[in-house]
């Protein structure tokens, strides 16, 4: 789905660490480990995270593709160590070991466990769960933060906020004077990344109740991007369309189960005259009297803010487990228990920002191109329409 950028991640949740490669970033983009680490820290936050986040301080080491603080146009390689590896050297040893390691044989409903062992013919679910863990999203955020940097350099900003956790809804609209930068600053100050303080308190107690019951909760968050020119993506072919590309990357996150673009599902209950955004002229530019389309028409950016909403399911590892069957003995048993999060919706909103950054950076490079940031900026100032 990405046309100009390529990224790959590798790594097991309790292995030595995570590896990532991002290729296709033009030369001379300012990149610092510190800026990547700021985004990694945002992903670690949020009320309802489990013990693992107390162990880790996710820190990116840039191994390639950057010299004296600037990208070289070559693949950018990043390494993030798992601090928890020190507690797993035997269980996750790369080399064969003499001691027997207890196998995980109780698949968790909702996780990759059962389908994964059937697919690969494993008799130990750990072979599946280590890679299917949401730990992998750490590297997505690291690589995505380089795309975010590229976007920021050309005036595109991406932000998010949580609108719902379980059945608690924050109805507050994003105030019109909030730039994405301000939105993120305010959302990041909240332990659940929502705007309304009453909703925040209720969300926190809902998460605590779920935790006390050994349960987990999901939620919904909104992702916005501003500063986009006309014409990212295209109406000319199905896989060129910007909403195809955004949806594909968003839905590649295990726990994301629904996406709305603009007013999304609500549009299904409204008249066409209520949904479509009327066009005006302010003397210099076309303007829109509303943005129900969420910034995308005909598969292209239409110079309005992109607005998405994503639904995240509750995390499937439960401290009070659901019914399952032992894959060895076929006996009815409770599902496997591991340390887990009771709610990771705030973290998920940061991961979604990162996925949007990949798509928008890629679509910008596709349309405006350039081997260096100067060339990209020159192409934008010569031809971009806003
Ligand atoms: C996560 C790391 C994991 C989990 C969580 C996300 O670490 P551990 O398994 O050691 O606790 O906290 O992943 C899941 C709950 C899951 O089901 O995949 C992280 O870094 O975000």
Short mmCIF file of C-alpha atoms and ligand atoms in Angstrom, two decimals:
data_model
loop_
_atom_site.label_atom_id
_atom_site.label_comp_id
_atom_site.label_asym_id
_atom_site.label_seq_id
_atom_site.Cartn_x
_atom_site.Cartn_y
_atom_site.Cartn_z
CA UNK A 1 0.00 0.00 0.00
CA UNK A 2 2.97 2.33 0.45
CA UNK A 3 4.31 3.55 -2.92
CA UNK A 4 7.57 5.29 -2.05
CA UNK A 5 8.39 4.21 1.47
CA UNK A 6 9.09 0.70 2.73
CA UNK A 7 9.28 -0.37 6.32
CA UNK A 8 9.90 -3.64 8.07
CA UNK A 9 9.91 -4.53 11.73
CA UNK A 10 11.37 -7.58 13.47
CA UNK A 11 11.51 -8.72 17.06
CA UNK A 12 9.81 -10.82 19.70
CA UNK A 13 8.15 -9.27 22.75
CA UNK A 14 10.66 -10.83 25.17
CA UNK A 15 13.54 -11.29 22.77
CA UNK A 16 16.69 -9.17 22.74
CA UNK A 17 14.90 -6.26 21.16
CA UNK A 18 13.15 -4.78 18.16
CA UNK A 19 14.66 -4.02 14.76
CA UNK A 20 13.24 -1.69 12.15
CA UNK A 21 14.18 -0.43 8.70
CA UNK A 22 12.59 2.52 6.92
CA UNK A 23 13.63 3.09 3.32
CA UNK A 24 12.69 5.91 0.96
CA UNK A 25 13.16 8.96 3.20
CA UNK A 26 14.86 11.74 1.21
CA UNK A 27 18.30 13.02 2.17
CA UNK A 28 18.90 15.92 4.60
CA UNK A 29 15.93 15.42 6.92
CA UNK A 30 16.96 16.36 10.47
CA UNK A 31 16.60 13.23 12.60
CA UNK A 32 17.50 12.80 16.26
CA UNK A 33 17.11 9.84 18.57
CA UNK A 34 15.65 12.24 21.11
CA UNK A 35 12.71 13.14 18.85
CA UNK A 36 12.00 9.45 18.24
CA UNK A 37 12.17 8.77 21.98
CA UNK A 38 9.59 11.50 22.70
CA UNK A 39 7.09 9.57 20.56
CA UNK A 40 8.11 6.25 22.14
CA UNK A 41 7.46 7.71 25.59
CA UNK A 42 3.99 8.86 24.46
CA UNK A 43 3.22 5.24 23.43
CA UNK A 44 4.20 4.00 26.88
CA UNK A 45 1.79 6.30 28.68
CA UNK A 46 -1.83 5.90 29.64
CA UNK A 47 -3.92 4.71 32.55
CA UNK A 48 -4.38 0.94 32.46
CA UNK A 49 -0.98 -0.16 31.20
CA UNK A 50 0.49 -3.26 32.83
CA UNK A 51 3.83 -3.97 34.53
CA UNK A 52 5.88 -4.16 31.33
CA UNK A 53 5.78 -0.41 30.81
CA UNK A 54 7.38 0.05 34.25
CA UNK A 55 10.28 -2.15 33.14
CA UNK A 56 10.89 -0.55 29.75
CA UNK A 57 12.10 2.93 28.86
CA UNK A 58 11.86 2.48 25.11
CA UNK A 59 14.88 4.15 23.54
CA UNK A 60 15.79 4.14 19.85
CA UNK A 61 19.34 3.62 18.64
CA UNK A 62 19.84 4.74 15.06
CA UNK A 63 22.19 2.25 13.39
CA UNK A 64 22.16 3.46 9.82
CA UNK A 65 20.98 6.00 7.31
CA UNK A 66 21.73 9.12 9.39
CA UNK A 67 24.98 11.09 9.55
CA UNK A 68 25.62 14.20 11.63
CA UNK A 69 21.91 14.45 12.41
CA UNK A 70 20.67 14.28 8.81
CA UNK A 71 19.23 11.45 6.73
CA UNK A 72 21.46 10.17 3.93
CA UNK A 73 18.70 8.92 1.63
CA UNK A 74 19.78 5.37 2.48
CA UNK A 75 17.75 2.90 4.60
CA UNK A 76 17.33 4.08 8.18
CA UNK A 77 17.91 1.24 10.64
CA UNK A 78 16.75 1.42 14.25
CA UNK A 79 17.29 -0.87 17.21
CA UNK A 80 15.34 -0.81 20.47
CA UNK A 81 16.54 -3.06 23.27
CA UNK A 82 14.02 -4.95 25.39
CA UNK A 83 15.10 -4.37 28.98
CA UNK A 84 12.87 -7.32 29.94
CA UNK A 85 15.13 -9.59 27.86
CA UNK A 86 17.35 -9.97 30.93
CA UNK A 87 14.50 -11.90 32.58
CA UNK A 88 13.90 -14.11 29.53
CA UNK A 89 17.37 -15.14 28.33
CA UNK A 90 16.59 -18.84 28.81
CA UNK A 91 12.97 -18.93 27.72
CA UNK A 92 13.73 -16.89 24.60
CA UNK A 93 17.26 -18.10 23.96
CA UNK A 94 18.29 -18.04 20.29
CA UNK A 95 20.57 -21.03 20.91
CA UNK A 96 19.12 -24.43 21.88
CA UNK A 97 19.12 -24.92 25.67
CA UNK A 98 19.46 -28.05 27.82
CA UNK A 99 16.73 -27.21 30.38
CA UNK A 100 13.10 -27.88 29.53
CA UNK A 101 11.01 -24.71 29.18
CA UNK A 102 7.33 -24.95 30.10
CA UNK A 103 5.21 -24.70 26.96
CA UNK A 104 2.19 -22.41 26.69
CA UNK A 105 -0.68 -24.72 25.69
CA UNK A 106 -3.84 -22.72 26.56
CA UNK A 107 -4.84 -20.46 23.65
CA UNK A 108 -6.39 -17.08 24.52
CA UNK A 109 -9.63 -16.27 22.71
CA UNK A 110 -9.13 -13.13 20.64
CA UNK A 111 -5.35 -13.49 20.36
CA UNK A 112 -3.37 -15.01 17.47
CA UNK A 113 -2.68 -18.13 19.60
CA UNK A 114 -4.99 -20.81 18.17
CA UNK A 115 -4.88 -19.86 14.49
CA UNK A 116 -1.10 -19.26 14.81
CA UNK A 117 -0.22 -22.74 16.14
CA UNK A 118 -2.50 -24.38 13.58
CA UNK A 119 -0.91 -22.36 10.79
CA UNK A 120 2.73 -23.05 11.70
CA UNK A 121 2.28 -26.48 13.33
CA UNK A 122 3.73 -25.35 16.68
CA UNK A 123 3.12 -27.15 20.00
CA UNK A 124 4.08 -24.08 22.08
CA UNK A 125 1.91 -20.98 21.83
CA UNK A 126 4.87 -18.84 22.94
CA UNK A 127 6.21 -19.23 19.38
CA UNK A 128 3.14 -17.28 18.24
CA UNK A 129 2.44 -14.84 21.04
CA UNK A 130 5.92 -13.37 21.15
CA UNK A 131 5.59 -11.87 17.68
CA UNK A 132 1.85 -11.23 17.66
CA UNK A 133 2.25 -9.12 20.83
CA UNK A 134 1.49 -5.41 20.60
CA UNK A 135 5.10 -4.88 21.66
CA UNK A 136 5.82 -4.76 17.91
CA UNK A 137 4.04 -1.41 17.67
CA UNK A 138 6.98 0.17 19.52
CA UNK A 139 9.02 -0.03 16.31
CA UNK A 140 6.14 1.25 14.20
CA UNK A 141 6.05 4.37 16.39
CA UNK A 142 9.84 4.77 16.13
CA UNK A 143 9.86 4.55 12.32
CA UNK A 144 6.61 6.52 12.05
CA UNK A 145 8.17 9.35 14.01
CA UNK A 146 10.67 9.86 11.16
CA UNK A 147 7.72 10.20 8.76
CA UNK A 148 6.15 12.63 11.25
CA UNK A 149 9.35 14.70 11.15
CA UNK A 150 9.20 14.85 7.35
CA UNK A 151 5.56 15.93 7.52
CA UNK A 152 6.28 18.61 10.14
CA UNK A 153 9.03 20.05 7.92
CA UNK A 154 6.44 20.75 5.22
CA UNK A 155 3.72 22.02 7.56
CA UNK A 156 1.68 18.84 8.05
CA UNK A 157 0.77 18.00 11.63
CA UNK A 158 -0.79 14.83 13.02
CA UNK A 159 -2.51 14.45 16.39
CA UNK A 160 -5.11 12.37 18.22
CA UNK A 161 -7.37 12.23 21.24
CA UNK A 162 -9.44 9.51 22.91
CA UNK A 163 -13.22 9.94 22.63
CA UNK A 164 -14.47 6.77 24.30
CA UNK A 165 -13.30 4.10 26.72
CA UNK A 166 -15.73 1.23 27.15
CA UNK A 167 -19.12 2.98 27.62
CA UNK A 168 -17.77 6.38 28.72
CA UNK A 169 -17.91 8.97 25.94
CA UNK A 170 -16.16 12.33 25.76
CA UNK A 171 -18.59 14.35 23.62
CA UNK A 172 -16.36 17.49 23.56
CA UNK A 173 -15.67 18.63 20.00
CA UNK A 174 -12.06 19.58 19.30
CA UNK A 175 -12.09 23.39 19.82
CA UNK A 176 -11.60 25.15 16.46
CA UNK A 177 -8.59 27.11 17.76
CA UNK A 178 -6.67 23.91 18.65
CA UNK A 179 -3.84 23.13 16.26
CA UNK A 180 -2.81 19.45 16.24
CA UNK A 181 0.20 20.47 18.30
CA UNK A 182 -2.02 21.95 21.00
CA UNK A 183 -4.43 19.02 20.81
CA UNK A 184 -1.60 16.56 21.45
CA UNK A 185 -0.16 18.70 24.22
CA UNK A 186 -3.49 18.79 26.05
CA UNK A 187 -4.40 15.16 25.35
CA UNK A 188 -0.96 14.00 26.51
CA UNK A 189 -1.56 15.70 29.87
CA UNK A 190 -4.57 13.44 30.46
CA UNK A 191 -3.94 9.85 31.66
CA UNK A 192 -6.57 8.69 29.16
CA UNK A 193 -5.82 11.32 26.45
CA UNK A 194 -9.33 12.78 26.47
CA UNK A 195 -10.33 16.47 26.65
CA UNK A 196 -13.21 16.50 29.15
CA UNK A 197 -12.22 16.20 32.82
CA UNK A 198 -15.49 14.53 33.94
CA UNK A 199 -15.21 11.95 31.18
CA UNK A 200 -11.57 11.47 32.17
CA UNK A 201 -12.49 10.62 35.76
CA UNK A 202 -15.20 8.18 34.64
CA UNK A 203 -12.87 6.55 32.12
CA UNK A 204 -10.23 6.05 34.81
CA UNK A 205 -12.69 4.45 37.20
CA UNK A 206 -14.07 2.24 34.41
CA UNK A 207 -10.53 1.01 33.69
CA UNK A 208 -9.91 0.42 37.41
CA UNK A 209 -13.17 -1.53 37.76
CA UNK A 210 -12.29 -3.69 34.77
CA UNK A 211 -8.82 -4.29 36.20
CA UNK A 212 -10.24 -5.27 39.61
CA UNK A 213 -12.46 -7.81 37.84
CA UNK A 214 -9.50 -9.20 35.87
CA UNK A 215 -11.05 -7.80 32.69
CA UNK A 216 -10.01 -5.37 29.93
CA UNK A 217 -11.68 -2.52 28.03
CA UNK A 218 -11.34 -1.04 24.55
CA UNK A 219 -12.43 2.27 23.11
CA UNK A 220 -12.44 4.80 20.30
CA UNK A 221 -10.07 7.60 19.36
CA UNK A 222 -9.89 10.31 16.76
CA UNK A 223 -6.84 11.04 14.59
CA UNK A 224 -6.45 14.34 12.72
CA UNK A 225 -3.97 15.72 10.20
CA UNK A 226 -3.77 19.34 9.01
CA UNK A 227 -1.77 21.30 6.45
CA UNK A 228 -2.38 18.94 3.54
CA UNK A 229 -2.45 20.08 -0.07
CA UNK A 230 -5.02 18.98 -2.63
CA UNK A 231 -4.49 15.73 -4.43
CA UNK A 232 -2.66 13.23 -2.22
CA UNK A 233 -3.85 9.84 -3.48
CA UNK A 234 -5.92 9.55 -6.65
CA UNK A 235 -9.38 8.64 -7.89
CA UNK A 236 -7.91 6.88 -10.92
CA UNK A 237 -7.39 3.37 -9.48
CA UNK A 238 -8.62 1.47 -6.41
CA UNK A 239 -5.25 1.10 -4.75
CA UNK A 240 -4.30 4.73 -5.38
CA UNK A 241 -7.12 6.09 -3.25
CA UNK A 242 -5.95 7.78 -0.07
CA UNK A 243 -8.67 6.23 2.08
CA UNK A 244 -7.73 2.74 0.78
CA UNK A 245 -4.16 3.36 1.81
CA UNK A 246 -4.99 4.86 5.21
CA UNK A 247 -7.43 2.05 6.00
CA UNK A 248 -4.91 -0.64 5.06
CA UNK A 249 -2.23 0.71 7.35
CA UNK A 250 -4.61 1.42 10.21
CA UNK A 251 -6.23 -2.00 10.01
CA UNK A 252 -2.79 -3.65 10.11
CA UNK A 253 -2.77 -3.04 13.88
CA UNK A 254 -4.09 -6.23 15.55
CA UNK A 255 -6.52 -4.59 17.93
CA UNK A 256 -8.03 -2.01 15.54
CA UNK A 257 -11.43 -3.30 14.50
CA UNK A 258 -13.18 -0.35 12.94
CA UNK A 259 -12.39 2.80 11.01
CA UNK A 260 -14.53 5.83 10.22
CA UNK A 261 -13.43 8.54 7.82
CA UNK A 262 -15.08 11.90 8.48
CA UNK A 263 -18.55 11.39 9.86
CA UNK A 264 -18.35 7.73 8.83
CA UNK A 265 -21.22 5.55 9.98
CA UNK A 266 -23.37 8.54 10.94
CA UNK A 267 -23.56 9.44 7.24
CA UNK A 268 -25.53 6.26 6.66
CA UNK A 269 -28.46 7.78 8.57
CA UNK A 270 -28.37 11.30 7.04
CA UNK A 271 -29.53 12.92 3.78
CA UNK A 272 -27.03 13.76 1.08
CA UNK A 273 -27.79 17.43 1.61
CA UNK A 274 -26.75 17.09 5.26
CA UNK A 275 -23.59 15.10 4.61
CA UNK A 276 -21.77 16.79 1.74
CA UNK A 277 -19.57 19.79 2.43
CA UNK A 278 -20.69 22.90 0.52
CA UNK A 279 -18.05 24.82 -1.42
CA UNK A 280 -17.28 28.54 -1.12
CA UNK A 281 -14.60 31.02 -2.29
CA UNK A 282 -12.88 33.38 0.16
CA UNK A 283 -11.27 35.55 -2.52
CA UNK A 284 -8.09 33.46 -2.60
CA UNK A 285 -8.99 29.85 -1.98
CA UNK A 286 -11.89 27.45 -2.18
CA UNK A 287 -13.31 26.89 1.27
CA UNK A 288 -15.72 24.31 2.68
CA UNK A 289 -18.63 25.12 4.96
CA UNK A 290 -18.21 21.81 6.81
CA UNK A 291 -15.83 18.83 6.81
CA UNK A 292 -18.01 15.74 7.05
CA UNK A 293 -15.88 14.07 4.38
CA UNK A 294 -12.95 14.13 6.82
CA UNK A 295 -10.61 15.73 4.30
CA UNK A 296 -10.88 13.06 1.59
CA UNK A 297 -13.08 13.19 -1.53
CA UNK A 298 -12.77 10.78 -4.44
CA UNK A 299 -9.77 9.13 -2.80
CA UNK A 300 -7.80 12.41 -2.66
CA UNK A 301 -6.95 14.90 0.04
CA UNK A 302 -9.10 18.00 -0.47
CA UNK A 303 -6.98 20.43 1.57
CA UNK A 304 -9.27 20.11 4.60
CA UNK A 305 -8.10 18.41 7.81
CA UNK A 306 -8.13 14.61 7.60
CA UNK A 307 -10.28 13.23 10.40
CA UNK A 308 -10.49 9.53 11.29
CA UNK A 309 -11.94 7.53 14.13
CA UNK A 310 -10.67 4.10 15.08
CA UNK A 311 -12.23 1.46 17.34
CA UNK A 312 -9.91 -0.69 19.44
CA UNK A 313 -11.13 -3.97 20.90
CA UNK A 314 -10.32 -4.84 24.53
CA UNK A 315 -6.97 -6.63 24.96
CA UNK A 316 -7.53 -10.41 24.85
CA UNK A 317 -5.13 -11.44 27.63
CA UNK A 318 -7.38 -11.54 30.69
CA UNK A 319 -6.42 -11.97 34.32
CA UNK A 320 -9.80 -13.68 34.77
CA UNK A 321 -9.42 -15.86 31.69
CA UNK A 322 -12.10 -17.07 29.30
CA UNK A 323 -12.74 -20.73 28.59
CA UNK A 324 -10.29 -22.51 26.38
CA UNK A 325 -8.95 -25.99 25.59
CA UNK A 326 -5.45 -27.35 26.27
CA UNK A 327 -3.90 -27.94 22.83
CA UNK A 328 -1.99 -30.97 24.18
CA UNK A 329 -4.64 -32.81 26.25
CA UNK A 330 -7.80 -31.30 24.64
CA UNK A 331 -9.18 -30.77 28.19
CA UNK A 332 -11.41 -27.79 28.93
CA UNK A 333 -9.24 -25.27 30.74
CA UNK A 334 -9.00 -21.53 31.40
CA UNK A 335 -7.01 -19.57 28.79
CA UNK A 336 -3.37 -18.66 29.36
CA UNK A 337 -2.68 -15.73 31.68
CA UNK A 338 0.24 -13.35 31.24
CA UNK A 339 1.04 -9.93 32.57
CA UNK A 340 -1.22 -7.64 30.55
CA UNK A 341 -2.79 -4.20 30.18
CA UNK A 342 -6.38 -3.56 31.30
CA UNK A 343 -6.60 -0.70 28.77
CA UNK A 344 -4.22 0.39 26.03
CA UNK A 345 -6.51 2.81 24.17
CA UNK A 346 -4.39 5.93 24.91
CA UNK A 347 -1.28 4.13 23.60
CA UNK A 348 -3.25 2.91 20.58
CA UNK A 349 -4.04 6.50 19.61
CA UNK A 350 -0.29 7.22 19.34
CA UNK A 351 0.19 4.09 17.22
CA UNK A 352 -2.62 5.26 14.92
CA UNK A 353 -0.95 8.69 14.56
CA UNK A 354 2.19 6.85 13.49
CA UNK A 355 0.34 4.75 10.91
CA UNK A 356 -1.21 7.90 9.45
CA UNK A 357 2.26 9.51 9.30
CA UNK A 358 3.54 6.62 7.13
CA UNK A 359 0.67 7.01 4.64
CA UNK A 360 0.78 10.80 4.42
CA UNK A 361 4.59 11.00 4.10
CA UNK A 362 4.41 8.32 1.41
CA UNK A 363 1.61 10.08 -0.51
CA UNK A 364 3.47 13.41 -0.33
CA UNK A 365 6.63 11.82 -1.69
CA UNK A 366 4.61 10.09 -4.40
CA UNK A 367 3.05 13.35 -5.61
CA UNK A 368 5.89 15.82 -5.06
CA UNK A 369 8.98 13.57 -5.00
CA UNK A 370 12.58 14.62 -4.55
CA UNK A 371 15.79 12.94 -3.42
CA UNK A 372 16.42 15.56 -0.76
CA UNK A 373 14.23 17.61 1.55
CA UNK A 374 15.17 20.74 -0.39
CA UNK A 375 13.89 19.18 -3.62
CA UNK A 376 10.68 18.04 -1.94
CA UNK A 377 10.11 21.55 -0.54
CA UNK A 378 10.89 23.15 -3.93
CA UNK A 379 8.40 20.85 -5.67
CA UNK A 380 5.77 21.63 -3.06
CA UNK A 381 6.21 25.38 -3.30
CA UNK A 382 6.15 25.20 -7.11
CA UNK A 383 3.04 23.06 -7.56
CA UNK A 384 1.13 22.32 -4.33
CA UNK A 385 -2.35 23.80 -4.12
CA UNK A 386 -3.98 24.43 -0.75
C1 LIG B 1 3.31 -4.34 25.12
C2 LIG B 1 4.14 -5.24 25.70
C3 LIG B 1 3.59 -6.49 26.25
C4 LIG B 1 2.17 -6.25 26.78
C5 LIG B 1 1.24 -5.64 25.76
C6 LIG B 1 1.87 -4.54 24.96
O1 LIG B 1 4.48 -6.84 27.23
P1 LIG B 1 4.34 -8.09 28.21
O2 LIG B 1 3.71 -9.20 27.38
O3 LIG B 1 5.73 -8.41 28.64
O4 LIG B 1 3.50 -7.62 29.35
O5 LIG B 1 2.23 -5.37 27.88
O6 LIG B 1 0.81 -6.59 24.84
C7 LIG B 1 -0.34 -7.29 25.09
C8 LIG B 1 -1.05 -7.18 26.16
C9 LIG B 1 -0.73 -8.20 24.04
O7 LIG B 1 -1.72 -8.93 24.25
O8 LIG B 1 -0.07 -8.25 23.00
C10 LIG B 1 3.84 -3.07 24.59
O9 LIG B 1 5.07 -2.84 24.55
O10 LIG B 1 3.01 -2.24 24.19
#
